[in-house]
Coordinates of C-alpha atoms in Angstrom, one line a residue:
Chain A
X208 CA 8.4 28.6 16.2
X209 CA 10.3 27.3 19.4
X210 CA 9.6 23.4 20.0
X211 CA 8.8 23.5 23.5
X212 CA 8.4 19.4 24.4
X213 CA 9.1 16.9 21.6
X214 CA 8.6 13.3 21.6
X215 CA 10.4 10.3 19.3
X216 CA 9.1 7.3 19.1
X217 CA 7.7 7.4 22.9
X218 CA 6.8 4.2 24.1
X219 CA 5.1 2.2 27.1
X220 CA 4.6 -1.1 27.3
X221 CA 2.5 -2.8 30.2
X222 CA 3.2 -6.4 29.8
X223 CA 3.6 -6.7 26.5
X224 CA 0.6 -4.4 25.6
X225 CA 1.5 -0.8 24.2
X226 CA -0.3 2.1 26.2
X227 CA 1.2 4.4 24.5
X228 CA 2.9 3.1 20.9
X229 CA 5.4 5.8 19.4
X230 CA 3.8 8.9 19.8
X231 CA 5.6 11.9 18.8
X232 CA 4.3 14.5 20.1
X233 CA 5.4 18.6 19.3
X234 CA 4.5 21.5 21.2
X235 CA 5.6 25.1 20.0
X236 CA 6.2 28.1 22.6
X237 CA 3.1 29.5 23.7
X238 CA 1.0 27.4 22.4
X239 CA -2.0 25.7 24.1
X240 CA -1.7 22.5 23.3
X241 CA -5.2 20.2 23.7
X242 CA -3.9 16.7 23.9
X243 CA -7.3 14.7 23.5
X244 CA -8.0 11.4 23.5
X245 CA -10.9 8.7 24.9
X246 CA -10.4 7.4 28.7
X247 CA -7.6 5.0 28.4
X248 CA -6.0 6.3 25.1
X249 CA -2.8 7.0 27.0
X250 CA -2.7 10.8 27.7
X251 CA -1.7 10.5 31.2
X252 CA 0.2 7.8 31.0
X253 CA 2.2 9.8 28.0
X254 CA 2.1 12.7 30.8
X255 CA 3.8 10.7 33.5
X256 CA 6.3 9.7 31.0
X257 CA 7.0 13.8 30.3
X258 CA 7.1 14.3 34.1
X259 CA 9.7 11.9 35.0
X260 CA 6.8 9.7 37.3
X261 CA 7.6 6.7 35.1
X262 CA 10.2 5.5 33.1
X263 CA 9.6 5.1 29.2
X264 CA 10.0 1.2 27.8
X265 CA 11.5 3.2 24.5
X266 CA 11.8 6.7 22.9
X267 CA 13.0 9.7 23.5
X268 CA 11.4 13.5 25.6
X269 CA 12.4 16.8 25.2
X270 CA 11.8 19.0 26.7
X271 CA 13.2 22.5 26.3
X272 CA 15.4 21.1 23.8
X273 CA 17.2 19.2 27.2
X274 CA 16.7 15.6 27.4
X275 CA 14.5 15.2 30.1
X276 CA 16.4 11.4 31.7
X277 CA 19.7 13.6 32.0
X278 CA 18.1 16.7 32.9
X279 CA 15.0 15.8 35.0
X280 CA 15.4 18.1 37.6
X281 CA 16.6 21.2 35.3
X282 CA 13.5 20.5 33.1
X283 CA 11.0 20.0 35.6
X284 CA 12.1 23.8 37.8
X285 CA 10.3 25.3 35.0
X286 CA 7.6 22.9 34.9
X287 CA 4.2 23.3 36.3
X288 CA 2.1 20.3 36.9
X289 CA -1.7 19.3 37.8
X290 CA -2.0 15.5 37.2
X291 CA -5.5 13.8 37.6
X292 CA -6.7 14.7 41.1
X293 CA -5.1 18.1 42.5
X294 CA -3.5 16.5 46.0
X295 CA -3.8 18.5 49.1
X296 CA -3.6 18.0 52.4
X297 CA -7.4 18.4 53.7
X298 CA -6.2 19.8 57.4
X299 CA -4.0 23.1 56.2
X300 CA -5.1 25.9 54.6
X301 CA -4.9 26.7 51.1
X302 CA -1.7 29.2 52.3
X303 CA -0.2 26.6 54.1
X304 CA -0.6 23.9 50.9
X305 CA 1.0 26.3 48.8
X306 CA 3.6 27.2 51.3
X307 CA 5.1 23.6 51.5
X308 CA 5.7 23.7 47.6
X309 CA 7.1 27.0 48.3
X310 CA 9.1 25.9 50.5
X311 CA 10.4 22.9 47.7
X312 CA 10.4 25.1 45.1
X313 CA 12.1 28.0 46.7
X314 CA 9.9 30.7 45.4
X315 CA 9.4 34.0 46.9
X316 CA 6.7 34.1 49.2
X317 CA 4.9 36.6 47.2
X318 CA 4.2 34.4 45.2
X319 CA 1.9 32.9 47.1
X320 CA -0.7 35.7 47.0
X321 CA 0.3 36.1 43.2
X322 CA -1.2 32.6 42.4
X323 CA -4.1 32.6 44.6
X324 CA -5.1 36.0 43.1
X325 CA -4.4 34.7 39.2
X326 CA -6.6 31.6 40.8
X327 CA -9.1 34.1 42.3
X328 CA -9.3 32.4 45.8
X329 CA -7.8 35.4 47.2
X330 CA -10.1 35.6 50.7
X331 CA -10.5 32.2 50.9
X332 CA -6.9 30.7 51.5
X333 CA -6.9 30.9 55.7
X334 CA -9.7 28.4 55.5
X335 CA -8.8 24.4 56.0
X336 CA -8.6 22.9 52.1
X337 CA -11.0 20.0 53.2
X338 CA -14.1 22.3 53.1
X339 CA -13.3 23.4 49.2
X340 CA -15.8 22.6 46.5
X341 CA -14.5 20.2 43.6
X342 CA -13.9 23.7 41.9
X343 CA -11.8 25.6 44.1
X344 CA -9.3 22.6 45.1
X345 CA -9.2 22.1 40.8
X346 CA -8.1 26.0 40.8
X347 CA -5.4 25.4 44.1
X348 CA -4.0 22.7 42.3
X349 CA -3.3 25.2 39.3
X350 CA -2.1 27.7 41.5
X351 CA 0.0 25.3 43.4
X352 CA 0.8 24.3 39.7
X353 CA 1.7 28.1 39.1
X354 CA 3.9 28.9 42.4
X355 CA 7.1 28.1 40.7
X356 CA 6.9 30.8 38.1
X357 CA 6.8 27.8 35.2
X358 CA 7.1 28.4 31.6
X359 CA 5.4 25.3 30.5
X360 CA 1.9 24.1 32.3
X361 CA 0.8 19.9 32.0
X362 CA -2.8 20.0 33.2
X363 CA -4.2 16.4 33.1
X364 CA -8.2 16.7 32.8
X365 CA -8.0 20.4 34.9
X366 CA -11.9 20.4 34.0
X367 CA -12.9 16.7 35.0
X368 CA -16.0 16.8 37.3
X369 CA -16.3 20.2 37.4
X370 CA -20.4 21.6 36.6
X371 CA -20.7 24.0 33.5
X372 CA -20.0 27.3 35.3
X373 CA -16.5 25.6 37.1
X374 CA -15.0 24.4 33.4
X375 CA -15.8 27.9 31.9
X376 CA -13.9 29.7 35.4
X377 CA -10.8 27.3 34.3
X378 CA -10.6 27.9 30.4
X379 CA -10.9 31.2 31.1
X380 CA -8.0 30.6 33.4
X381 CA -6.1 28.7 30.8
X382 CA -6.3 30.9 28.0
X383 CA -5.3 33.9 29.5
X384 CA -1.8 32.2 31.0
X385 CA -0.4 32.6 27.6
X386 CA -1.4 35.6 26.9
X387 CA -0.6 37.6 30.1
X388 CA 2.3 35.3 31.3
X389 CA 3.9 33.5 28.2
X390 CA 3.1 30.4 29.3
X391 CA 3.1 27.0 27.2
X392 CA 0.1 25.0 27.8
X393 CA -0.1 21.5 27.4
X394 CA -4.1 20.2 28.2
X395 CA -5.8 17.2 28.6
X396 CA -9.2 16.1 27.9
X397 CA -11.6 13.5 26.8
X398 CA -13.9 16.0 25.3
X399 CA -13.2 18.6 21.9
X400 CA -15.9 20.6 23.0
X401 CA -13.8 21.7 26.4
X402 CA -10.6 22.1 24.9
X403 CA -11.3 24.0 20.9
X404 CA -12.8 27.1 22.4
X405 CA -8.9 27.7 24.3
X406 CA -6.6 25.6 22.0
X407 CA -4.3 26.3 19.3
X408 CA -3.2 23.0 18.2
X409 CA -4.9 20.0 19.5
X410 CA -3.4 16.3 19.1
X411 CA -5.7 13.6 19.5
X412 CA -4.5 9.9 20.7
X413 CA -6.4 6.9 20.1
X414 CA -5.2 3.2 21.4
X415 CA -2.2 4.9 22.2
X416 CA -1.2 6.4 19.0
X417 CA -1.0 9.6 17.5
X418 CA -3.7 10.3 15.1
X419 CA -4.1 13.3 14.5
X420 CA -2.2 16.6 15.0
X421 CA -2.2 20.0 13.9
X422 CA -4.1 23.5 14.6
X423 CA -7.5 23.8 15.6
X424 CA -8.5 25.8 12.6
X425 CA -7.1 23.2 10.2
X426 CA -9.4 20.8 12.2
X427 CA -12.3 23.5 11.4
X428 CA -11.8 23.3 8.0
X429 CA -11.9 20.1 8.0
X430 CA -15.4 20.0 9.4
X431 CA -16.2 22.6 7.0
X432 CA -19.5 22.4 6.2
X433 CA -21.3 20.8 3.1
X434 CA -24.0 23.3 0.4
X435 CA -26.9 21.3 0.3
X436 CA -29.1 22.9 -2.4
X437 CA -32.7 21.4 -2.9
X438 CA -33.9 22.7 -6.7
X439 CA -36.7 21.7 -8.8
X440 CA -34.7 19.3 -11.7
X441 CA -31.8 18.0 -10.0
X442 CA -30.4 16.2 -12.4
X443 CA -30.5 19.0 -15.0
X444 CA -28.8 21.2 -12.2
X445 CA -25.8 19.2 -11.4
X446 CA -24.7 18.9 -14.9
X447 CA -24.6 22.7 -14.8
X448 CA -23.0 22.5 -11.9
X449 CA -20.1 20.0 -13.5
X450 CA -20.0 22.4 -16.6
X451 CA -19.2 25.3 -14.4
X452 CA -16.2 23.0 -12.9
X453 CA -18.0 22.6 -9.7
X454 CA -17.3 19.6 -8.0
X455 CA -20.9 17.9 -6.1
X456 CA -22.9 15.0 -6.0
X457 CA -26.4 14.1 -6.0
X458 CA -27.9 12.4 -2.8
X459 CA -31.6 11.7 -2.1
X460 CA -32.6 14.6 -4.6
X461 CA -30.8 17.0 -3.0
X462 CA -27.3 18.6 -4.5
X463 CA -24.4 18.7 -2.1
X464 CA -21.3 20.7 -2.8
X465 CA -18.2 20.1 -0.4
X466 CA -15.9 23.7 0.0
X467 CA -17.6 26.3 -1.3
X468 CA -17.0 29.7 -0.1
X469 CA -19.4 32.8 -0.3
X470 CA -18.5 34.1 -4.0
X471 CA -18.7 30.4 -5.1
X472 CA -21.9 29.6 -3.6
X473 CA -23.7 32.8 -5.0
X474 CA -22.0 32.5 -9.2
X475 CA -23.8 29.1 -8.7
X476 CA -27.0 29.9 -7.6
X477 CA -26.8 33.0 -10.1
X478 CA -25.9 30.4 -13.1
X479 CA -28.8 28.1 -11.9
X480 CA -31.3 30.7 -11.6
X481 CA -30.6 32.4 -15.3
X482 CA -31.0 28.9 -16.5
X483 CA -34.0 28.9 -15.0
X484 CA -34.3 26.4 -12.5
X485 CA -36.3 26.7 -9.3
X486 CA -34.7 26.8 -6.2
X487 CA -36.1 26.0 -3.1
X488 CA -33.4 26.0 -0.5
X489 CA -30.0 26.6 0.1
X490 CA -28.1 25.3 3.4
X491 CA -25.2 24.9 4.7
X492 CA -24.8 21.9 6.5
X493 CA -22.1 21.8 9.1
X494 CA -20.6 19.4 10.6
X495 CA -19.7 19.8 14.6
X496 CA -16.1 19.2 15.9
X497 CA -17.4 16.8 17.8
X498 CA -18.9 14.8 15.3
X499 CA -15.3 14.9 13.4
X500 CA -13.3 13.8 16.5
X501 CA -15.4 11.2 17.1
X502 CA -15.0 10.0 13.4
X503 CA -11.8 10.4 13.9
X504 CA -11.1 8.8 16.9
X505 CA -13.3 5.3 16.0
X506 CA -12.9 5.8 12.4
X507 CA -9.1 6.0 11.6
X508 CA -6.7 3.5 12.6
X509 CA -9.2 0.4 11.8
Chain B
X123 CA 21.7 19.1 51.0
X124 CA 19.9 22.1 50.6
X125 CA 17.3 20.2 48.4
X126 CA 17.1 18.0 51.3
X127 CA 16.7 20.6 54.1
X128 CA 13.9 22.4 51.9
X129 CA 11.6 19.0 51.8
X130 CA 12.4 18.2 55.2
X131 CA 10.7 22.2 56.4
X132 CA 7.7 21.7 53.8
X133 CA 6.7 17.8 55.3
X134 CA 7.2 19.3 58.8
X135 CA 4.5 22.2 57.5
X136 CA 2.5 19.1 56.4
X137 CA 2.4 17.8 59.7
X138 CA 1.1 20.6 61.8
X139 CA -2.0 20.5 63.1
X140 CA -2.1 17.0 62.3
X141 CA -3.2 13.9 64.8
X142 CA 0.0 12.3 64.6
X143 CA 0.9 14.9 67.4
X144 CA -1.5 13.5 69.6
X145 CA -0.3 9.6 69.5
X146 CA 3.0 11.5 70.1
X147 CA 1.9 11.9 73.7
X148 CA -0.5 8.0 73.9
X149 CA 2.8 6.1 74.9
X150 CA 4.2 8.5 77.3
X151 CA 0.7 8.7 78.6
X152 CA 0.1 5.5 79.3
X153 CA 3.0 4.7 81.0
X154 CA 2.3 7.4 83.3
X155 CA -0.3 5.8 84.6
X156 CA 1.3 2.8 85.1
X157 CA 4.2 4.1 87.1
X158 CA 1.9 5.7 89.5
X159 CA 0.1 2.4 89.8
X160 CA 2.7 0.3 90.3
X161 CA 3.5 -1.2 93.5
X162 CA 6.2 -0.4 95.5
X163 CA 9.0 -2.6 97.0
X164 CA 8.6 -3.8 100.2
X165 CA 10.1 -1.3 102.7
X166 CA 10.1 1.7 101.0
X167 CA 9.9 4.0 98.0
X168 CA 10.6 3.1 94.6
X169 CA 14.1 4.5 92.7
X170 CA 14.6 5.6 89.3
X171 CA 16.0 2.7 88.3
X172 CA 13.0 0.3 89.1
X173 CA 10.6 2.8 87.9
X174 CA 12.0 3.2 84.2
X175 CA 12.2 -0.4 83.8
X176 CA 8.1 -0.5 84.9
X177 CA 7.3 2.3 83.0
X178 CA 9.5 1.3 80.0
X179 CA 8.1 -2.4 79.7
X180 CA 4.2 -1.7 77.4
X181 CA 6.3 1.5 76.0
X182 CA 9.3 -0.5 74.4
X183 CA 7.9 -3.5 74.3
X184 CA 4.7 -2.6 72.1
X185 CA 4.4 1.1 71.7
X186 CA 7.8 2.0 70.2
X187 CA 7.5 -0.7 67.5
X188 CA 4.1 -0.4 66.8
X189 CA 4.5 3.3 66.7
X190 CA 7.9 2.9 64.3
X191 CA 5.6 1.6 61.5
X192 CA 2.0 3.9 62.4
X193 CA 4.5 7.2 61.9
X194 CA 6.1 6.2 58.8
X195 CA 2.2 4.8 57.5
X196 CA 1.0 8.2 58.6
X197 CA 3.9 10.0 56.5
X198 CA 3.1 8.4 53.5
X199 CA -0.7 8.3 53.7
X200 CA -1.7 12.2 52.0
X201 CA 0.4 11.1 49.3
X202 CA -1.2 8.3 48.3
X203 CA -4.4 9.6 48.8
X204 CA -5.1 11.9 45.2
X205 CA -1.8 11.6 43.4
X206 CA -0.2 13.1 46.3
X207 CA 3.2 11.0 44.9
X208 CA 2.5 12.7 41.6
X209 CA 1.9 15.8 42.4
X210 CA 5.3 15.7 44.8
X211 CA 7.6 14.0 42.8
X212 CA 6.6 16.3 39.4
X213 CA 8.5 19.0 41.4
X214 CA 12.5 19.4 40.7
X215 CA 13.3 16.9 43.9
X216 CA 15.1 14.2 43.9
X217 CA 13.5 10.7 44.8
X218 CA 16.4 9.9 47.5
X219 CA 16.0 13.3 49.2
X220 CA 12.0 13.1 49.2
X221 CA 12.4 9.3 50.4
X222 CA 14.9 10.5 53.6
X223 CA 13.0 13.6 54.4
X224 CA 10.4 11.3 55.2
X225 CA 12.7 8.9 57.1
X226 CA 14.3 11.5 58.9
X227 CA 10.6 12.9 60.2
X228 CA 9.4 9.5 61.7
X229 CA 12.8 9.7 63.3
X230 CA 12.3 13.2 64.7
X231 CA 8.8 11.8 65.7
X232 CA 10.0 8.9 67.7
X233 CA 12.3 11.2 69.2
X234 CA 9.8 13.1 70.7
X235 CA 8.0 10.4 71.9
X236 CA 11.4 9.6 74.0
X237 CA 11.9 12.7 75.5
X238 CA 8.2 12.9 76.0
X239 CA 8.3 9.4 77.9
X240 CA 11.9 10.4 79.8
X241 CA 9.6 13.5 80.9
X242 CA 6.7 11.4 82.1
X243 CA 9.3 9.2 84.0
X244 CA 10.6 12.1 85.6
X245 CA 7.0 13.9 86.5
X246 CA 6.0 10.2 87.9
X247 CA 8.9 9.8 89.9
X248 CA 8.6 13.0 91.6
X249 CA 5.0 12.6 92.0
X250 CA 5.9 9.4 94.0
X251 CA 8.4 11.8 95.8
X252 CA 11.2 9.8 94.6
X253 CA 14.5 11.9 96.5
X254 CA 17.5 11.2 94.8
X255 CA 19.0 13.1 92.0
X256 CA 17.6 12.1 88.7
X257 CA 19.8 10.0 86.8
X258 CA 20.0 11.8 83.5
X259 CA 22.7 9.5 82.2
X260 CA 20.8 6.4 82.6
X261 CA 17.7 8.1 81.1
X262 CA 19.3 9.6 78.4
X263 CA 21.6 6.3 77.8
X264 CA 18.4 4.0 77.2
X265 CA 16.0 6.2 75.3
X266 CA 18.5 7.1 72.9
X267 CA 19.3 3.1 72.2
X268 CA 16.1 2.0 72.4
X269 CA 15.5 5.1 69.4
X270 CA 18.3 4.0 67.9
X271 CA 16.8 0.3 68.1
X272 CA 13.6 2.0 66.5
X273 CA 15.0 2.9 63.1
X274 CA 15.3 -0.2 61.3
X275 CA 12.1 -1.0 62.2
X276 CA 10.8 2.6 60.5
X277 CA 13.3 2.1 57.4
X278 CA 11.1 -0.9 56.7
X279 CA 7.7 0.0 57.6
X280 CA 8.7 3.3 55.5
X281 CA 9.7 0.9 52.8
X282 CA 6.6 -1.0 53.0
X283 CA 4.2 1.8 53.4
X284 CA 5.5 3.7 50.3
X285 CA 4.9 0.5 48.4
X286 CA 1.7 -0.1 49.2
X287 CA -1.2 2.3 48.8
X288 CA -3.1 0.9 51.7
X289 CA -2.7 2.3 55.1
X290 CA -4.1 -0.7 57.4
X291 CA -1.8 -3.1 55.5
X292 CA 1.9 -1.6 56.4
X293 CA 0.3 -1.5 60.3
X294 CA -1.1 -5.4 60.6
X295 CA 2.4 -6.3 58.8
X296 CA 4.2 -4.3 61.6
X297 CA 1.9 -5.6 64.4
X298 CA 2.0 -9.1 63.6
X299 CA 5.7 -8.8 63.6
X300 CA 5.4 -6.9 67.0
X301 CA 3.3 -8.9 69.2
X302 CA 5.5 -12.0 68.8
X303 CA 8.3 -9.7 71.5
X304 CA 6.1 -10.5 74.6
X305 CA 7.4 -14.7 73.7
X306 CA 10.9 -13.7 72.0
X307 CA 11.6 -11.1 74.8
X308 CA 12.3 -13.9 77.0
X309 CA 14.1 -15.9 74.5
X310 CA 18.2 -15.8 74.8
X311 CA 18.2 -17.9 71.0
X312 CA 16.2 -15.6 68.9
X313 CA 15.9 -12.1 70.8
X314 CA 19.7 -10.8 70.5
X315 CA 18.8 -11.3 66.5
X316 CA 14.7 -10.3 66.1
X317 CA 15.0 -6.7 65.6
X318 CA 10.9 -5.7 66.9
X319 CA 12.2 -6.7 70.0
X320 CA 15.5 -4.4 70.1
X321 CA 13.9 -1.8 71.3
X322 CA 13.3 -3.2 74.7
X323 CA 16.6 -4.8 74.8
X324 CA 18.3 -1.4 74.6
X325 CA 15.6 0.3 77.1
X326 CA 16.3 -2.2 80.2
X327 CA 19.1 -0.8 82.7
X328 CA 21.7 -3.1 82.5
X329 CA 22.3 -5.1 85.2
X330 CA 18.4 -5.1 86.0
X331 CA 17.4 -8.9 84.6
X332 CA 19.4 -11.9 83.9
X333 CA 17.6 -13.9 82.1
X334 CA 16.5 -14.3 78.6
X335 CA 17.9 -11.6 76.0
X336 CA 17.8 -9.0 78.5
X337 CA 21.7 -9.0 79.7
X338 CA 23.4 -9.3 76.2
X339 CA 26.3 -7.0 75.4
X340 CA 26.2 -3.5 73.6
X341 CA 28.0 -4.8 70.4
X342 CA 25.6 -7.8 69.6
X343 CA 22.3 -5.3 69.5
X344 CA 24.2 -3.0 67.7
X345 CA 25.1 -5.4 65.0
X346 CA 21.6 -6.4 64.5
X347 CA 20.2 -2.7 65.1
X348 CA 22.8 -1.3 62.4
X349 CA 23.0 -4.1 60.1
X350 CA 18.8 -4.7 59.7
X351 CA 18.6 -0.9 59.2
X352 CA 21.1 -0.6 56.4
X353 CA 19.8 -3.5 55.0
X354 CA 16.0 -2.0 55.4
X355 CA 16.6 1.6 54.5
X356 CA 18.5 0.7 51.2
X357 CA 15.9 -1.6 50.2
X358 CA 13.2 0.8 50.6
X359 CA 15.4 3.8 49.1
X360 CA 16.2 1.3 45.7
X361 CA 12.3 0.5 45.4
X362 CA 10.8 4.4 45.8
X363 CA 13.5 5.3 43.0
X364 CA 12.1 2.7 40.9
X365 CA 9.1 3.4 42.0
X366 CA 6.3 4.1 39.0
X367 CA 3.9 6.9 40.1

């Protein structure tokens, strides 16, 4: 797959303290990236670096395969960016905000009614921007984030302060860039459970290092869940179970099995049964994504 | 150039329908009603001359400064409000052309308030039922110098104002520079060279006072005016490159 942005060794140093310590970061084509971390871990400081707002104190970007301090301005024309706040100016319309990117950008003014519709404010954009909810101005600053016709999106926290019904309206938004417009996604956010329902590969920064990265569903199997099987002689079961090659442990009476798919989990309970234990339950205890991140993000690194 | 032109059309969209348009017209305003408040000479009506240098005194004295540095604050103040610097400077601009877009539209904004102030000279002149010809070269002459005057004091208020995310700090730092003129005006050691006060210099008809700074010759303002405002703009233009956003 086509590397998209790729980071060596990135680096920023605020007096003497790293807030972001050589993260290499890699984003394939079409991907939506979820780049999650705690508040403070460095994700939008490692997304001003990738932007050109401030200068690295080491390391190198990519982005396109171009490097971005001799190519900044070739980079960022197909760059589309929404970075903490969406900025607007509260007196013009949500046309007129849009037009004076336009106008920077040099896009046709088509456009214009092309992102508001992708946005769905089409009907509201004569009205003055000040009188938006928290919502709307979120999805201006994508469509103002859209205008230039980017191949690669940086949204910092697109879903930050927005009520249950506003975050849904913008994933839904997110994932279908990539689909409908080939669009590279890269996504911030301090929560998993925002970001796994849309991404495909999420990285997640801690302290201002990279500490874990790879696809969602690599994630998922890491959370995959645990057999818990509560039988009359435990004991008595579990050797069984070792005879049989199957790997478990006993804990508070109860067996636990780690990685067991379907046709596993029933030639066990089969075996068990014929030698005649009892069995009283059989659960699959899963763990939630959440519960891994957050493992992950106090537990590695110490 | 083009790059240049482009941000230049989209911060002139910015300002419309903006206040800034109304403290466009406060100085010219005010002036007006001093001119038709001021007393005449003794035997007679006033001429063009006389009433320019009345109307021109609060204007150039105070207002043109003062204004200089609330333009420029005004210009930068969306963009530090919500990551407006962010969100501006992640598009494929350059820093320098962002940086003298905004220079060039506190210039075009002081501009108007001089031919805004020449045409409340001229309405108040012919209210008074002044008869001569209008003077357009003297007019003309002294609002373009006294603008001229004006710019170094924007290139630093701009280079202040992008500094610092505040919006009341960049203006008490340009009035407390301002309010000493009413004292240096009248100085011949330090007003030729105390560049808040240039804009008055350049505004008086020459000829009209001879006393303090007020009769000095073209080439000693225009050192100071030219000099402080390369100095300032290229100060300002080196820190908003550097400038982490």
């Amino acid at each position: 797959m086509e590397t998209i942005i790729q980071t060596a060794d990135l680096v920023k140093r605020y007096r003497g303290r790293a807030a972001v310590d050589h993260l290499n970061l890699s984003i394939g084509k079409g991907d939506i990236y979820g780049f999650l971390g705690p508040n403070g871990a460095g994700k939008t400081t490692t997304i001003r670096m990738l932007l050109g707002l401030i200068a690295p104190s080491g390391g190198q970007v990519e982005i396109f395969g171009k490097d971005l301090r001799k190519e900044r301005l070739d980079i960022l024309r197909r760059v589309g960016s929404l970075v903490e706040s969406p900025s607007y100016y509260g007196h013009l319309s949500a046309v007129d905000n849009l037009e004076a990117i336009r106008r920077i950008l040099g896009a046709p003014k088509r456009r214009i009614a092309e992102v508001l519709d992708i946005v769905s404010l089409t009907g509201e954009e004569k009205r003055p921007v000040k009188g938006f909810s928290l919502g709307m101005k979120q999805r201006l600053g994508i469509a103002a984030a859209l205008l230039g016709s980017p191949e690669l999106l940086i949204l910092d926290e697109p879903t930050n302060g927005l009520d249950p019904s506003g975050i849904q309206e913008i994933r839904s938004l997110i994932m279908s860039l990539p689909r409908e417009h080939g669009i590279t996604v890269l996504v911030s956010s301090h929560l998993l459970s925002e970001i796994e329902q849309m991404a495909g590969t999420v990285g997640i920064i801690r302290q201002g290092r990279m500490i874990y990265q790879d696809t969602i569903a690599r994630l998922r199997e890491r959370s995959a869940g645990e057999m818990r099987l509560v039988v009359s002689e435990p004991e008595a079961a579990l050797e069984e179970a070792f005879r049989r090659g199957y790997d478990g442990m006993l804990r508070t009476d109860e067996l636990r099995f780690s990685g067991m798919d379907d046709a596993r989990v029933a030639l066990l309970v089969k075996a068990l049964v014929e030698r005649g234990h009892a069995i009283y339950r059989v659960e699959e205890q899963r763990q939630s994504l959440e519960e891994l991140f957050l493992q992950v993000v106090e537990g590695e690194g110490r | 150039m083009k790059m240049f032109l482009r941000i230049l059309s989209a911060e002139r969209l910015k300002l419309s329908g903006s206040y800034i348009w109304l403290l466009v017209l406060a100085s010219p305003a005010a002036a007006v009603l001093i001119g038709l408040y001021a007393s005449s000479p003794a035997g007679g009506k006033p001429d063009w001359t006389i009433l320019l240098s009345v109307m021109s005194t609060l204007h150039a004295l105070l207002f043109l400064p003062v204004l200089s540095g609330l333009y420029t604050a005004m210009l930068c103040r969306h963009e530090h409000l919500d990551g407006g610097w962010k969100a501006l400077l992640a598009l494929p601009v350059s820093r320098t052309a962002v940086y003298l877009a905004k220079f060039t539209m506190a210039a075009v904004l002081l501009a108007a308030t001089q031919a805004l102030f020449i045409a409340a000279v001229i309405g108040t002149g012919l209210i008074r039922g002044i008869g001569t010809p209008v003077p357009w070269g003297l007019f003309l002459g002294t609002c373009a110098a006294s603008w001229t005057a004006c710019l170094p004091l924007a290139a630093l208020q701009l280079a202040v104002s992008q500094a610092w995310s505040s919006f009341a700090a960049p203006l008490a730092l340009n009035v407390s520079f301002t309010l000493p003129n009413v004292l240096i005006a009248n100085s011949a050691t330090y007003g030729p060279y105390y560049p808040w006060v240039q804009p008055m210099l350049a505004m008086i008809p020459h000829g009209q006072a001879d006393y303090g700074a007020f009769n000095l010759p073209l080439e000693s303002l225009l050192i100071v005016v030219l000099g402080s405002f390369a100095l300032f703009l290229a100060a300002g233009l080196l820190s908003f490159r550097r400038k982490a956003v």
